[in-house]
Short mmCIF file of C-alpha atoms in Angstrom, two decimals:
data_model
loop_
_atom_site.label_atom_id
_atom_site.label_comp_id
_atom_site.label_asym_id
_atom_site.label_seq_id
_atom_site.Cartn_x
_atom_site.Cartn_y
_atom_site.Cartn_z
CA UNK I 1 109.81 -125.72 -36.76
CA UNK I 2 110.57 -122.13 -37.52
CA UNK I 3 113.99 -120.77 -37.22
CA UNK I 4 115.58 -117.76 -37.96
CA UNK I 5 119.30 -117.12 -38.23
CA UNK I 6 120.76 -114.01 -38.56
CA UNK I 7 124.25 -112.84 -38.78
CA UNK I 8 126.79 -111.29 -38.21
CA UNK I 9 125.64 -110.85 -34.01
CA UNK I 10 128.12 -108.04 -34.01
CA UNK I 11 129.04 -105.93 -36.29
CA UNK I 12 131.66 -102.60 -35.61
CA UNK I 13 131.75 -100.31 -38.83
CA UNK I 14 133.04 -96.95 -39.17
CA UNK I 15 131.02 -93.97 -39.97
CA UNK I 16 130.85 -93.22 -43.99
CA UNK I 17 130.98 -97.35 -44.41
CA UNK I 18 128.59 -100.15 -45.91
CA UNK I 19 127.69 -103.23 -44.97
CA UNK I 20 124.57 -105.53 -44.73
CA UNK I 21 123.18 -107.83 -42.34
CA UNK I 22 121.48 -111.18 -43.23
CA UNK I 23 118.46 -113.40 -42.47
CA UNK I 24 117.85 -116.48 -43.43
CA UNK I 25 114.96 -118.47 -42.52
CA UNK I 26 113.67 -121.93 -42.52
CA UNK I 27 110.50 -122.25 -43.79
CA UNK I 28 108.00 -120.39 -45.86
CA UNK I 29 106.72 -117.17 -44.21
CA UNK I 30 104.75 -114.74 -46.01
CA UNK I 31 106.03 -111.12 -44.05
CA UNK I 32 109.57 -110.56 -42.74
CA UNK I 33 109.63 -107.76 -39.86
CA UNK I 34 113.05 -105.87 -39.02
CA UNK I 35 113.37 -104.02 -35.61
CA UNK I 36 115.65 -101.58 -34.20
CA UNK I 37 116.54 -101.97 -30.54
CA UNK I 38 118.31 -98.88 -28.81
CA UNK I 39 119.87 -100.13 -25.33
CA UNK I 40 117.26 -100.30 -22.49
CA UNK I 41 114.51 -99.62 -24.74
CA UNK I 42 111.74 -101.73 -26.73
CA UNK I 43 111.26 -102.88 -30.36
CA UNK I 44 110.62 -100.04 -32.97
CA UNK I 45 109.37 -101.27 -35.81
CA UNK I 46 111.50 -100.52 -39.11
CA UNK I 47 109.67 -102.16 -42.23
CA UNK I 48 107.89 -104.78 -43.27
CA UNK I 49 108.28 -107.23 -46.25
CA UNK I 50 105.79 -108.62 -47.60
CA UNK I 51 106.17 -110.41 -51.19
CA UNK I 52 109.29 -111.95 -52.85
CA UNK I 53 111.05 -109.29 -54.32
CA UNK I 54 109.76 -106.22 -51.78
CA UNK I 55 112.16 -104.10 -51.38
CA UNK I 56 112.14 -100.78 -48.80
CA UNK I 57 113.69 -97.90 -47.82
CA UNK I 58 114.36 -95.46 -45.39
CA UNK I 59 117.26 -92.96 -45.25
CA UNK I 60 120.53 -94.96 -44.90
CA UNK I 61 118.59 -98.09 -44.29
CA UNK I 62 117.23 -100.36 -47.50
CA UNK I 63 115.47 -104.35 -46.81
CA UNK I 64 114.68 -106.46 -48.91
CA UNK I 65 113.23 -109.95 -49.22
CA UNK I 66 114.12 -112.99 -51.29
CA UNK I 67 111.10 -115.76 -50.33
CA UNK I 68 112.79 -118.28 -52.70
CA UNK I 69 116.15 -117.69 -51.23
CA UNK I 70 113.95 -117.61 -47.73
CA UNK I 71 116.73 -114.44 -47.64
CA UNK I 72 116.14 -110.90 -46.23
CA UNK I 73 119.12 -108.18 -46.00
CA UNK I 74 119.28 -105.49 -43.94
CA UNK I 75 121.62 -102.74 -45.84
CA UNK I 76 123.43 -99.95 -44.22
CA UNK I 77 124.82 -97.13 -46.76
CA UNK I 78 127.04 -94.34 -44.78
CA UNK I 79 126.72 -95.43 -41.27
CA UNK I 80 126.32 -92.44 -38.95
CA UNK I 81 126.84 -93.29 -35.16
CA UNK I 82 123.33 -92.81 -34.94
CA UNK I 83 122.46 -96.43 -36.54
CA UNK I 84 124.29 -97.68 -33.35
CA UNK I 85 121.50 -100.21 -32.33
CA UNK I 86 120.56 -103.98 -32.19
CA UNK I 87 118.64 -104.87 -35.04
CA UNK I 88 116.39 -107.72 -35.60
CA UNK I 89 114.94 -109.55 -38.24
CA UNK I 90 111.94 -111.34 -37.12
CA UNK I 91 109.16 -113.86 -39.12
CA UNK I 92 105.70 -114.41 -39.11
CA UNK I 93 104.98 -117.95 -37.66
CA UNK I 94 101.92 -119.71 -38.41
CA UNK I 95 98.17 -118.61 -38.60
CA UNK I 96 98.44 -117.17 -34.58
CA UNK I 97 100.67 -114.29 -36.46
CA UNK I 98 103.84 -114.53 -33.90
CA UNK I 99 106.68 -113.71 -34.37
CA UNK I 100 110.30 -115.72 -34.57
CA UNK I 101 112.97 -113.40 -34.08
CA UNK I 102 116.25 -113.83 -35.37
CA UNK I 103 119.40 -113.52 -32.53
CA UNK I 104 120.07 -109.88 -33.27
CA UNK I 105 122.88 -107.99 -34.76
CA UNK I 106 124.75 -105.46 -32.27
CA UNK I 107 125.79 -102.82 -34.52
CA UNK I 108 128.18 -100.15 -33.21
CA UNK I 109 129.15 -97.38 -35.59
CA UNK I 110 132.49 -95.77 -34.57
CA UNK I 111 133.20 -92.43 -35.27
CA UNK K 1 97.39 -91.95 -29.16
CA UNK K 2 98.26 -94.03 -26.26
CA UNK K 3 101.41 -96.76 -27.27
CA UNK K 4 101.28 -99.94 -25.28
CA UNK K 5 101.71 -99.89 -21.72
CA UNK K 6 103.70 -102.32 -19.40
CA UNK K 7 103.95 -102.27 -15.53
CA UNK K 8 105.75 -102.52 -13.51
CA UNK K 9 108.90 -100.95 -15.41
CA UNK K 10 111.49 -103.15 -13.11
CA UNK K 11 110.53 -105.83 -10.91
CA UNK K 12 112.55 -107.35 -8.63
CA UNK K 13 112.06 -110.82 -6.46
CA UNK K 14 113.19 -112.93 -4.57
CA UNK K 15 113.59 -116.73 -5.63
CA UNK K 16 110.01 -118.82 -5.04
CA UNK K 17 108.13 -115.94 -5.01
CA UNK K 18 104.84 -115.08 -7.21
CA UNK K 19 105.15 -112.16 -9.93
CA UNK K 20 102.55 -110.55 -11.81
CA UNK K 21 102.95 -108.46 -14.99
CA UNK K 22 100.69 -106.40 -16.42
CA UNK K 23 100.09 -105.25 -20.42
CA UNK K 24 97.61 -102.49 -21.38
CA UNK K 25 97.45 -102.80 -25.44
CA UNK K 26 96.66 -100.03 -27.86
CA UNK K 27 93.03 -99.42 -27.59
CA UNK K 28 91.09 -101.38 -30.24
CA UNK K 29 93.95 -104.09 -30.59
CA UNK K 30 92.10 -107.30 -30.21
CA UNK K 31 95.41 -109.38 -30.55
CA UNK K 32 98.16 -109.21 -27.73
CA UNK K 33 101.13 -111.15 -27.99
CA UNK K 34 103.69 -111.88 -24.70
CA UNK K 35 107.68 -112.71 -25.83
CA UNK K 36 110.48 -112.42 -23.48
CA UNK K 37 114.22 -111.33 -24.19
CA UNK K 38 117.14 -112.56 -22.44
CA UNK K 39 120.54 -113.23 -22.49
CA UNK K 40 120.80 -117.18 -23.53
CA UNK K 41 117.59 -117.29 -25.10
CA UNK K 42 117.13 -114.61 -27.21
CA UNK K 43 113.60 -113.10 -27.88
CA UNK K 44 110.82 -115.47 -27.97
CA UNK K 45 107.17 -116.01 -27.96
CA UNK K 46 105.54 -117.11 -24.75
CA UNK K 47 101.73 -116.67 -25.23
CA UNK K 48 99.16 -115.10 -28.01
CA UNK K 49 95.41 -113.62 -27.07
CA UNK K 50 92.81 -113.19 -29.75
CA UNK K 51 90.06 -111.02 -27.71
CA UNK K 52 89.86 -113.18 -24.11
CA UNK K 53 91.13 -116.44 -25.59
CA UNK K 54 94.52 -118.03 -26.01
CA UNK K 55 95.08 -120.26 -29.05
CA UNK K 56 98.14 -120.54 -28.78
CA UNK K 57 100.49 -120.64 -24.94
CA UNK K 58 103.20 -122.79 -26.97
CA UNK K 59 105.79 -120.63 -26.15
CA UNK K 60 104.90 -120.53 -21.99
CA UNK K 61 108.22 -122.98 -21.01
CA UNK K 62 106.35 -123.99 -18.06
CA UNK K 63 103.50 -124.54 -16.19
CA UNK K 64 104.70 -122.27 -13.60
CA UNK K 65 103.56 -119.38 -16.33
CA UNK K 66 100.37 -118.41 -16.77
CA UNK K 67 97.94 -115.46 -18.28
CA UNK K 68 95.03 -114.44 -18.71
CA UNK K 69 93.25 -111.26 -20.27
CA UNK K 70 90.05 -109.60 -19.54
CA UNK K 71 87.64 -107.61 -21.23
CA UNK K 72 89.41 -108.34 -24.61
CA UNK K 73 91.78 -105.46 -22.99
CA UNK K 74 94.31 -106.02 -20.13
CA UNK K 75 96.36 -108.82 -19.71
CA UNK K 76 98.36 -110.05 -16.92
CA UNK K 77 101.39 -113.07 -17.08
CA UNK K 78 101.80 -114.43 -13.55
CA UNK K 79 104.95 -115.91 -12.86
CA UNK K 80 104.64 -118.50 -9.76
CA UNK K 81 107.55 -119.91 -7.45
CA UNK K 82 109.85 -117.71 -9.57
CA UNK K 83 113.29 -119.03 -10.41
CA UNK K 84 116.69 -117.41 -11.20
CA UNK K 85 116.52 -118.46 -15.02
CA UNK K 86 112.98 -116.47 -15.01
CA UNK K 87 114.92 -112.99 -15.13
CA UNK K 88 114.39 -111.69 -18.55
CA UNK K 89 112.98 -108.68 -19.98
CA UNK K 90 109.08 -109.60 -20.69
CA UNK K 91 108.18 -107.49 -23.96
CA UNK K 92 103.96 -106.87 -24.57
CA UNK K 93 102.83 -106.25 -28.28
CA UNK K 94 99.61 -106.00 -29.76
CA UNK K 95 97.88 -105.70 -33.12
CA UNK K 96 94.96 -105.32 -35.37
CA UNK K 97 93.67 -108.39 -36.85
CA UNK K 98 94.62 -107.33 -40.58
CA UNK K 99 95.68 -110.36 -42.23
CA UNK K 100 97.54 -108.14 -44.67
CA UNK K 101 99.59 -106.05 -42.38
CA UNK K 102 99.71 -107.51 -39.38
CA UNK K 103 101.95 -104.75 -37.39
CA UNK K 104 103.08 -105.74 -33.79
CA UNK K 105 103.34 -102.81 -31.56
CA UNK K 106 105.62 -103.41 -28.77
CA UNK K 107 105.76 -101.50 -25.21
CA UNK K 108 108.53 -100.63 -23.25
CA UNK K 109 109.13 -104.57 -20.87
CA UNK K 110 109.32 -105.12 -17.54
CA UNK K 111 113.17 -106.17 -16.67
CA UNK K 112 112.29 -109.05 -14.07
CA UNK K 113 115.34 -109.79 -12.07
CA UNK K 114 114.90 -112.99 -9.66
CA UNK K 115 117.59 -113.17 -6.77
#
């Protein structure tokens, strides 16, 4: 069975800081999802990983993906309070394409 | 373009009561995907359609849950005799059949809330 752990669940980091969230998973998947969840709202899609070694990018946020590791961080550079969120790694599971999500990480970005 | 739909937005029920939810995907997704989110249990996968048919309900955690979807479009989970540990947010997404990049588009729940 599938499982996805993800840590830390929350994370409080002041604006200007680094850090990076982790996902480990269980078995061999071949795309890695991470979502952004704002409070009260749905699942925005942030990248996709696809192949050991993918690495992406967008503004303060990079991913990448280590399949042999069965590894994928999540790293901030220079929170803003803006990044406050819930974010989610989540992997493909079997041939039906569903996902497994991982438990979340509740980041809060103090000023 | 149209996002995927959800209604209602909030539902709330008494305990042993019937619930229906509905899901309108993006048009031209033929796969639509039911998880829920709550507090104990995290998010996780209840039921996957490909066009009409369900291959996979492994995720439905009982036989009080059901769904169905018509016209390779709509799709409704139906939530009988409802209990208290049924309040969840129920989260629709839907996709394009691209083995490559298989996207999941989510819409915005319905926050279920059994008394």
């Amino acid at each position: 069975e599938l499982k996805v752990e993800q840590n830390p669940l929350f994370l409080s980091m002041q604006e200007g800081k680094n850090y990076t969230i982790y996902c480990n998973y269980s078995t061999t998947s071949d795309r890695l999802y991470w979502y952004r969840q704002d409070p009260g709202k749905s699942l925005e899609s942030l990248f996709v990983l696809l192949s050991n070694g993918a690495v992406k990018q967008e503004g303060r946020l990079m991913a990448s993906l280590d399949t042999k590791a069965r590894l994928s961080t999540l790293h901030i550079t220079a929170a803003v309070h803006d990044l406050s969120a819930t974010y989610f790694c989540a992997v493909v599971g079997g041939a039906t394409n569903k996902l497994i999500f991982g438990t979340g990480t509740l980041l809060a970005v103090q000023p | 373009g149209a996002g995927v739909s959800q209604s209602p937005s909030n539902k709330v029920t008494e305990k042993g009561k019937d619930v229906e939810l509905r899901c309108d995907p993006i048009s031209g997704h033929t796969a639509l995907y039911w998880y829920r989110q709550s507090l104990g249990q995290g998010l996780e996968f209840l039921i996957y359609f490909q066009g009409n048919s369900a291959p996979d309900k492994s995720g439905l955690p009982s036989d009080r849950f059901s769904a169905e979807r018509t016209g390779g479009s709509v799709s409704t989970l139906t939530i009988q005799r409802t209990q208290q540990e049924d309040s969840a947010v129920y989260l629709c997404a839907s996709s394009l059949r691209d083995y490559q990049y298989n996207e999941q588009f989510f819409g915005p729940g319905t926050r279920l809330t059994v008394l």
